[in-house]
PDB file of C-alpha atoms in Angstrom:
ATOM      1  CA  GLU A 184      26.495 141.528  93.586  1.00 50.00           C
ATOM      2  CA  THR A 185      29.780 143.568  94.396  1.00 63.00           C
ATOM      3  CA  GLY A 186      30.403 146.279  92.817  1.00 90.00           C
ATOM      4  CA  VAL A 187      34.147 147.743  90.721  1.00 94.00           C
ATOM      5  CA  THR A 188      36.597 147.765  94.102  1.00 95.00           C
ATOM      6  CA  GLN A 189      39.663 149.006  92.991  1.00 97.00           C
ATOM      7  CA  SER A 190      43.294 148.695  95.692  1.00 97.00           C
ATOM      8  CA  PRO A 191      45.107 150.254  97.209  1.00 97.00           C
ATOM      9  CA  THR A 192      43.212 154.505  97.343  1.00 96.00           C
ATOM     10  CA  HIS A 193      46.309 156.069  97.683  1.00 96.00           C
ATOM     11  CA  LEU A 194      50.178 156.141  96.864  1.00 96.00           C
ATOM     12  CA  ILE A 195      52.652 157.964  96.987  1.00 98.00           C
ATOM     13  CA  LYS A 196      55.658 157.198  93.552  1.00 98.00           C
ATOM     14  CA  THR A 197      58.671 159.366  92.828  1.00 98.00           C
ATOM     15  CA  ARG A 198      59.635 159.470  89.519  1.00 98.00           C
ATOM     16  CA  GLY A 199      61.443 156.585  88.085  1.00 98.00           C
ATOM     17  CA  GLN A 200      59.641 153.973  90.055  1.00 98.00           C
ATOM     18  CA  GLN A 201      57.375 152.012  88.295  1.00 98.00           C
ATOM     19  CA  VAL A 202      53.748 150.758  90.326  1.00 98.00           C
ATOM     20  CA  THR A 203      51.086 149.031  89.442  1.00 98.00           C
ATOM     21  CA  LEU A 204      47.853 149.837  90.343  1.00 98.00           C
ATOM     22  CA  ARG A 205      44.573 146.601  90.535  1.00 98.00           C
ATOM     23  CA  CYS A 206      40.807 146.477  89.698  1.00 97.00           C
ATOM     24  CA  SER A 207      37.765 144.151  90.623  1.00 95.00           C
ATOM     25  CA  SER A 208      35.761 143.739  88.140  1.00 92.00           C
ATOM     26  CA  GLN A 209      31.452 143.872  89.187  1.00 88.00           C
ATOM     27  CA  SER A 210      30.565 140.126  89.118  1.00 85.00           C
ATOM     28  CA  GLY A 211      29.889 138.485  86.575  1.00 85.00           C
ATOM     29  CA  HIS A 212      31.648 141.245  83.957  1.00 88.00           C
ATOM     30  CA  ASN A 213      33.470 140.043  81.923  1.00 88.00           C
ATOM     31  CA  THR A 214      35.383 143.537  80.447  1.00 91.00           C
ATOM     32  CA  VAL A 215      38.030 145.825  81.811  1.00 93.00           C
ATOM     33  CA  SER A 216      38.272 149.508  81.074  1.00 94.00           C
ATOM     34  CA  TRP A 217      41.654 151.995  82.789  1.00 97.00           C
ATOM     35  CA  TYR A 218      40.770 155.303  82.427  1.00 97.00           C
ATOM     36  CA  GLN A 219      42.997 158.115  83.638  1.00 98.00           C
ATOM     37  CA  GLN A 220      42.029 161.720  84.455  1.00 96.00           C
ATOM     38  CA  ALA A 221      44.413 164.389  85.802  1.00 95.00           C
ATOM     39  CA  LEU A 222      42.606 166.687  88.103  1.00 92.00           C
ATOM     40  CA  GLY A 223      40.250 169.381  87.125  1.00 89.00           C
ATOM     41  CA  GLN A 224      39.592 166.922  83.461  1.00 92.00           C
ATOM     42  CA  GLY A 225      37.176 164.568  82.150  1.00 93.00           C
ATOM     43  CA  PRO A 226      38.697 160.529  82.207  1.00 95.00           C
ATOM     44  CA  GLN A 227      40.818 159.817  79.166  1.00 95.00           C
ATOM     45  CA  PHE A 228      40.800 156.092  78.036  1.00 95.00           C
ATOM     46  CA  ILE A 229      43.895 154.361  78.508  1.00 97.00           C
ATOM     47  CA  PHE A 230      43.270 150.730  77.528  1.00 95.00           C
ATOM     48  CA  GLN A 231      40.396 148.052  77.375  1.00 93.00           C
ATOM     49  CA  TYR A 232      40.579 144.344  77.984  1.00 93.00           C
ATOM     50  CA  TYR A 233      38.425 142.024  77.363  1.00 90.00           C
ATOM     51  CA  ARG A 234      39.253 138.477  77.509  1.00 87.00           C
ATOM     52  CA  GLU A 235      43.242 138.664  78.691  1.00 90.00           C
ATOM     53  CA  GLU A 236      43.624 140.723  75.452  1.00 91.00           C
ATOM     54  CA  GLU A 237      44.433 144.340  75.148  1.00 92.00           C
ATOM     55  CA  ASN A 238      41.288 145.399  72.805  1.00 88.00           C
ATOM     56  CA  GLY A 239      41.897 148.851  72.379  1.00 88.00           C
ATOM     57  CA  ARG A 240      44.601 151.657  73.879  1.00 93.00           C
ATOM     58  CA  GLY A 241      43.806 156.016  73.661  1.00 93.00           C
ATOM     59  CA  ASN A 242      46.868 157.797  73.318  1.00 94.00           C
ATOM     60  CA  PHE A 243      49.173 157.073  76.095  1.00 97.00           C
ATOM     61  CA  PRO A 244      52.851 155.030  76.072  1.00 97.00           C
ATOM     62  CA  PRO A 245      53.535 152.271  75.686  1.00 97.00           C
ATOM     63  CA  ARG A 246      55.013 151.887  79.692  1.00 98.00           C
ATOM     64  CA  PHE A 247      51.529 152.056  80.297  1.00 98.00           C
ATOM     65  CA  SER A 248      50.605 148.737  79.792  1.00 97.00           C
ATOM     66  CA  GLY A 249      47.393 146.011  81.946  1.00 96.00           C
ATOM     67  CA  LEU A 250      46.996 142.763  82.408  1.00 96.00           C
ATOM     68  CA  GLN A 251      43.555 141.400  82.633  1.00 95.00           C
ATOM     69  CA  PHE A 252      43.221 137.696  84.653  1.00 93.00           C
ATOM     70  CA  PRO A 253      40.551 134.744  84.044  1.00 90.00           C
ATOM     71  CA  ASN A 254      38.859 135.383  86.958  1.00 88.00           C
ATOM     72  CA  TYR A 255      38.737 139.146  84.937  1.00 86.00           C
ATOM     73  CA  SER A 256      40.381 140.892  87.845  1.00 93.00           C
ATOM     74  CA  SER A 257      42.463 143.436  85.807  1.00 96.00           C
ATOM     75  CA  GLU A 258      45.736 145.547  86.869  1.00 98.00           C
ATOM     76  CA  LEU A 259      47.467 148.249  85.365  1.00 98.00           C
ATOM     77  CA  ASN A 260      51.706 148.935  85.478  1.00 98.00           C
ATOM     78  CA  VAL A 261      52.649 151.819  84.953  1.00 98.00           C
ATOM     79  CA  ASN A 262      57.061 152.038  84.699  1.00 98.00           C
ATOM     80  CA  ALA A 263      59.362 155.323  84.576  1.00 98.00           C
ATOM     81  CA  LEU A 264      56.571 157.422  86.561  1.00 98.00           C
ATOM     82  CA  GLU A 265      57.352 160.835  85.553  1.00 98.00           C
ATOM     83  CA  LEU A 266      55.261 163.743  87.539  1.00 98.00           C
ATOM     84  CA  ASP A 267      52.473 164.424  84.696  1.00 97.00           C
ATOM     85  CA  ASP A 268      50.910 160.301  85.851  1.00 98.00           C
ATOM     86  CA  SER A 269      50.334 161.461  89.258  1.00 98.00           C
ATOM     87  CA  ALA A 270      46.423 161.556  88.393  1.00 97.00           C
ATOM     88  CA  LEU A 271      43.274 159.320  89.719  1.00 97.00           C
ATOM     89  CA  TYR A 272      43.285 155.944  87.649  1.00 98.00           C
ATOM     90  CA  LEU A 273      39.590 154.957  87.319  1.00 97.00           C
ATOM     91  CA  CYS A 274      38.956 151.177  86.222  1.00 96.00           C
ATOM     92  CA  ALA A 275      35.461 150.460  84.758  1.00 94.00           C
ATOM     93  CA  SER A 276      33.970 146.893  84.240  1.00 92.00           C
ATOM     94  CA  SER A 277      30.932 145.553  82.074  1.00 88.00           C
ATOM     95  CA  PHE A 278      29.978 143.218  80.126  1.00 85.00           C
ATOM     96  CA  GLY A 279      29.226 141.794  76.569  1.00 76.00           C
ATOM     97  CA  GLY A 280      32.832 143.443  75.247  1.00 70.00           C
ATOM     98  CA  PRO A 281      34.831 145.865  72.840  1.00 64.00           C
ATOM     99  CA  SER A 282      31.099 145.833  70.592  1.00 67.00           C
ATOM    100  CA  SER A 283      28.733 146.051  73.371  1.00 67.00           C
ATOM    101  CA  TYR A 284      27.520 149.649  74.271  1.00 68.00           C
ATOM    102  CA  ASN A 285      26.792 148.097  78.036  1.00 71.00           C
ATOM    103  CA  GLU A 286      26.955 150.442  80.842  1.00 81.00           C
ATOM    104  CA  GLN A 287      30.212 150.762  82.284  1.00 87.00           C
ATOM    105  CA  PHE A 288      30.096 150.194  86.531  1.00 90.00           C
ATOM    106  CA  PHE A 289      33.227 152.637  87.455  1.00 94.00           C
ATOM    107  CA  GLY A 290      35.263 152.529  90.794  1.00 95.00           C
ATOM    108  CA  PRO A 291      36.411 154.604  93.166  1.00 94.00           C
ATOM    109  CA  GLY A 292      39.783 154.761  91.549  1.00 96.00           C
ATOM    110  CA  THR A 293      43.368 154.994  93.121  1.00 97.00           C
ATOM    111  CA  ARG A 294      45.065 158.265  93.382  1.00 96.00           C
ATOM    112  CA  LEU A 295      48.936 158.348  92.136  1.00 98.00           C
ATOM    113  CA  THR A 296      50.391 160.922  93.195  1.00 98.00           C
ATOM    114  CA  VAL A 297      53.764 161.409  91.500  1.00 98.00           C
ATOM    115  CA  LEU A 298      57.059 163.109  94.102  1.00 97.00           C
TER     116      LEU A 298
ATOM    117  CA  SER B 200      41.883 164.904  73.889  1.00 45.00           C
ATOM    118  CA  GLN B 201      37.863 165.881  74.610  1.00 50.00           C
ATOM    119  CA  GLN B 202      35.733 165.203  72.541  1.00 60.00           C
ATOM    120  CA  GLY B 203      33.091 167.321  73.940  1.00 67.00           C
ATOM    121  CA  GLU B 204      32.581 170.401  76.007  1.00 83.00           C
ATOM    122  CA  GLU B 205      30.113 171.288  78.313  1.00 87.00           C
ATOM    123  CA  ASP B 206      28.689 174.590  79.503  1.00 89.00           C
ATOM    124  CA  PRO B 207      29.531 176.433  81.699  1.00 94.00           C
ATOM    125  CA  GLN B 208      31.985 174.268  83.750  1.00 93.00           C
ATOM    126  CA  ALA B 209      30.971 175.550  86.366  1.00 95.00           C
ATOM    127  CA  LEU B 210      27.100 176.840  87.501  1.00 96.00           C
ATOM    128  CA  SER B 211      25.336 177.624  91.018  1.00 97.00           C
ATOM    129  CA  ILE B 212      21.991 177.733  92.163  1.00 97.00           C
ATOM    130  CA  GLN B 213      20.264 177.448  94.619  1.00 97.00           C
ATOM    131  CA  GLU B 214      17.956 174.302  96.166  1.00 97.00           C
ATOM    132  CA  GLY B 215      14.171 173.937  94.135  1.00 97.00           C
ATOM    133  CA  GLU B 216      16.035 175.506  91.442  1.00 98.00           C
ATOM    134  CA  ASN B 217      16.278 174.166  87.805  1.00 98.00           C
ATOM    135  CA  ALA B 218      19.790 173.023  86.099  1.00 97.00           C
ATOM    136  CA  THR B 219      20.810 173.751  82.414  1.00 97.00           C
ATOM    137  CA  MET B 220      24.522 172.333  81.563  1.00 97.00           C
ATOM    138  CA  ASN B 221      24.821 172.021  77.523  1.00 96.00           C
ATOM    139  CA  CYS B 222      27.739 169.629  75.983  1.00 94.00           C
ATOM    140  CA  SER B 223      28.559 170.146  72.376  1.00 93.00           C
ATOM    141  CA  TYR B 224      30.744 167.167  70.649  1.00 90.00           C
ATOM    142  CA  LYS B 225      32.967 166.675  67.156  1.00 86.00           C
ATOM    143  CA  THR B 226      32.611 163.502  65.224  1.00 83.00           C
ATOM    144  CA  SER B 227      29.237 161.752  64.539  1.00 82.00           C
ATOM    145  CA  ILE B 228      27.720 159.086  67.337  1.00 85.00           C
ATOM    146  CA  ASN B 229      26.394 155.898  67.902  1.00 85.00           C
ATOM    147  CA  ASN B 230      25.079 157.112  71.389  1.00 89.00           C
ATOM    148  CA  LEU B 231      25.623 160.303  73.947  1.00 91.00           C
ATOM    149  CA  GLN B 232      25.503 159.608  77.567  1.00 92.00           C
ATOM    150  CA  TRP B 233      25.833 161.569  80.978  1.00 94.00           C
ATOM    151  CA  TYR B 234      28.145 160.573  83.952  1.00 95.00           C
ATOM    152  CA  ARG B 235      28.423 162.610  87.012  1.00 96.00           C
ATOM    153  CA  GLN B 236      30.775 162.640  89.164  1.00 96.00           C
ATOM    154  CA  ASN B 237      31.012 163.229  93.558  1.00 91.00           C
ATOM    155  CA  SER B 238      33.540 162.181  96.092  1.00 80.00           C
ATOM    156  CA  GLY B 239      30.847 160.209  97.646  1.00 73.00           C
ATOM    157  CA  ARG B 240      30.010 158.734  95.133  1.00 74.00           C
ATOM    158  CA  GLY B 241      32.135 158.149  92.121  1.00 85.00           C
ATOM    159  CA  LEU B 242      31.091 158.219  88.736  1.00 92.00           C
ATOM    160  CA  VAL B 243      28.302 156.446  88.122  1.00 92.00           C
ATOM    161  CA  HIS B 244      26.355 156.893  84.964  1.00 92.00           C
ATOM    162  CA  LEU B 245      23.227 158.999  84.710  1.00 95.00           C
ATOM    163  CA  ILE B 246      21.382 157.999  81.501  1.00 94.00           C
ATOM    164  CA  LEU B 247      21.691 157.041  78.412  1.00 92.00           C
ATOM    165  CA  ILE B 248      20.341 158.741  74.609  1.00 94.00           C
ATOM    166  CA  ARG B 249      20.858 157.053  71.286  1.00 92.00           C
ATOM    167  CA  SER B 250      21.379 159.401  67.904  1.00 92.00           C
ATOM    168  CA  ASN B 251      17.779 158.111  66.652  1.00 94.00           C
ATOM    169  CA  GLU B 252      16.061 159.881  69.868  1.00 95.00           C
ATOM    170  CA  ARG B 253      15.903 163.883  70.515  1.00 97.00           C
ATOM    171  CA  GLU B 254      15.246 163.784  74.303  1.00 97.00           C
ATOM    172  CA  LYS B 255      14.593 161.300  77.382  1.00 97.00           C
ATOM    173  CA  HIS B 256      13.586 161.388  80.521  1.00 97.00           C
ATOM    174  CA  SER B 257      14.738 158.767  83.626  1.00 96.00           C
ATOM    175  CA  GLY B 258      13.167 160.460  86.892  1.00 97.00           C
ATOM    176  CA  ARG B 259      14.678 164.235  87.694  1.00 97.00           C
ATOM    177  CA  LEU B 260      16.172 164.199  84.042  1.00 98.00           C
ATOM    178  CA  ARG B 261      16.059 165.708  81.333  1.00 98.00           C
ATOM    179  CA  VAL B 262      18.615 164.971  77.809  1.00 98.00           C
ATOM    180  CA  THR B 263      17.956 166.554  74.501  1.00 97.00           C
ATOM    181  CA  LEU B 264      20.311 165.515  71.662  1.00 97.00           C
ATOM    182  CA  ASP B 265      20.087 167.693  68.239  1.00 95.00           C
ATOM    183  CA  THR B 266      22.524 165.433  66.422  1.00 94.00           C
ATOM    184  CA  SER B 267      22.202 168.444  63.410  1.00 94.00           C
ATOM    185  CA  LYS B 268      23.843 170.602  65.754  1.00 94.00           C
ATOM    186  CA  LYS B 269      26.930 168.571  67.396  1.00 93.00           C
ATOM    187  CA  SER B 270      24.719 169.026  71.204  1.00 94.00           C
ATOM    188  CA  SER B 271      23.146 167.575  73.979  1.00 96.00           C
ATOM    189  CA  SER B 272      21.429 169.350  77.184  1.00 97.00           C
ATOM    190  CA  LEU B 273      21.124 168.112  80.891  1.00 98.00           C
ATOM    191  CA  LEU B 274      18.351 169.441  82.872  1.00 98.00           C
ATOM    192  CA  ILE B 275      18.116 168.451  86.542  1.00 98.00           C
ATOM    193  CA  THR B 276      14.698 170.002  88.179  1.00 98.00           C
ATOM    194  CA  ALA B 277      13.476 170.680  91.138  1.00 98.00           C
ATOM    195  CA  SER B 278      18.097 170.227  92.534  1.00 97.00           C
ATOM    196  CA  ARG B 279      18.840 169.118  95.278  1.00 97.00           C
ATOM    197  CA  ALA B 280      22.490 169.700  98.449  1.00 95.00           C
ATOM    198  CA  ALA B 281      22.384 165.774  96.602  1.00 94.00           C
ATOM    199  CA  ASP B 282      23.335 167.166  93.115  1.00 96.00           C
ATOM    200  CA  THR B 283      26.606 168.507  94.394  1.00 96.00           C
ATOM    201  CA  ALA B 284      29.034 167.762  91.484  1.00 96.00           C
ATOM    202  CA  SER B 285      31.224 167.223  88.161  1.00 96.00           C
ATOM    203  CA  TYR B 286      28.905 166.446  85.202  1.00 97.00           C
ATOM    204  CA  PHE B 287      30.566 165.082  82.132  1.00 95.00           C
ATOM    205  CA  CYS B 288      28.733 164.913  78.848  1.00 94.00           C
ATOM    206  CA  VAL B 289      30.963 161.429  77.477  1.00 92.00           C
ATOM    207  CA  SER B 290      30.938 159.342  73.569  1.00 87.00           C
ATOM    208  CA  GLY B 291      32.555 157.659  72.069  1.00 77.00           C
ATOM    209  CA  SER B 292      32.281 154.029  71.174  1.00 73.00           C
ATOM    210  CA  ALA B 293      31.916 150.935  73.136  1.00 67.00           C
ATOM    211  CA  ARG B 294      35.395 150.176  73.263  1.00 73.00           C
ATOM    212  CA  GLN B 295      36.175 153.954  74.669  1.00 83.00           C
ATOM    213  CA  LEU B 296      34.208 156.213  76.855  1.00 88.00           C
ATOM    214  CA  THR B 297      35.776 160.178  75.492  1.00 89.00           C
ATOM    215  CA  PHE B 298      34.495 162.781  77.963  1.00 92.00           C
ATOM    216  CA  GLY B 299      34.515 165.726  78.456  1.00 89.00           C
ATOM    217  CA  SER B 300      35.527 168.209  80.702  1.00 90.00           C
ATOM    218  CA  GLY B 301      32.943 168.993  82.516  1.00 94.00           C
ATOM    219  CA  THR B 302      30.619 170.258  84.466  1.00 96.00           C
ATOM    220  CA  GLN B 303      30.584 171.418  88.347  1.00 96.00           C
ATOM    221  CA  LEU B 304      27.420 171.968  89.426  1.00 97.00           C
ATOM    222  CA  THR B 305      27.278 172.967  93.368  1.00 97.00           C
ATOM    223  CA  VAL B 306      23.332 173.341  95.034  1.00 97.00           C
ATOM    224  CA  LEU B 307      23.281 175.624  97.586  1.00 96.00           C
ATOM    225  CA  PRO B 308      20.532 174.690 101.296  1.00 91.00           C
TER     226      PRO B 308
END
């Protein structure tokens, strides 16, 4: 059984650019969530995907968008990057959908730096 | 915004000692979880306690929950250097985990 994987591990972009981060869910998991973790803070919920549809969003603007594919892998896209978008982006997968309290398994994260 | 607040923000102890971290949260919960994050293993789920439970054990971990005070504590007994990490209390719905700001625990050899 493989765990949650994310790519790339590190990324440097300039303000105004666009970025795509990728996540492969743990085998058998059908739900994926994305979190943003600023330095020294706890992760903050961005959104969750279940059955290829967004199923809940945190306090993030529309320039943060995502996709979930039929194989349950996922992408996080951020447009018009701002300096404050610099953070560790974490993907978490779980089984059972948005009403399930099953444990979420986190990937190692992608460290995004915006210059 | 963060739902929970851990206390203390940082804690430094000697190997073998016990470590206690506290968490306060704002709204009613169905359950409360604790996660650990270190550079080696990333963010890992430790334990979940349901709102109708008062205490739960898992190995060297002991979690208590007081819903009347909206607070929880995590006790790590006989700490090891490998326990050095940030510890987060986590509440929220199944859809959206809400993390506190974390306690940074350092266990000195």
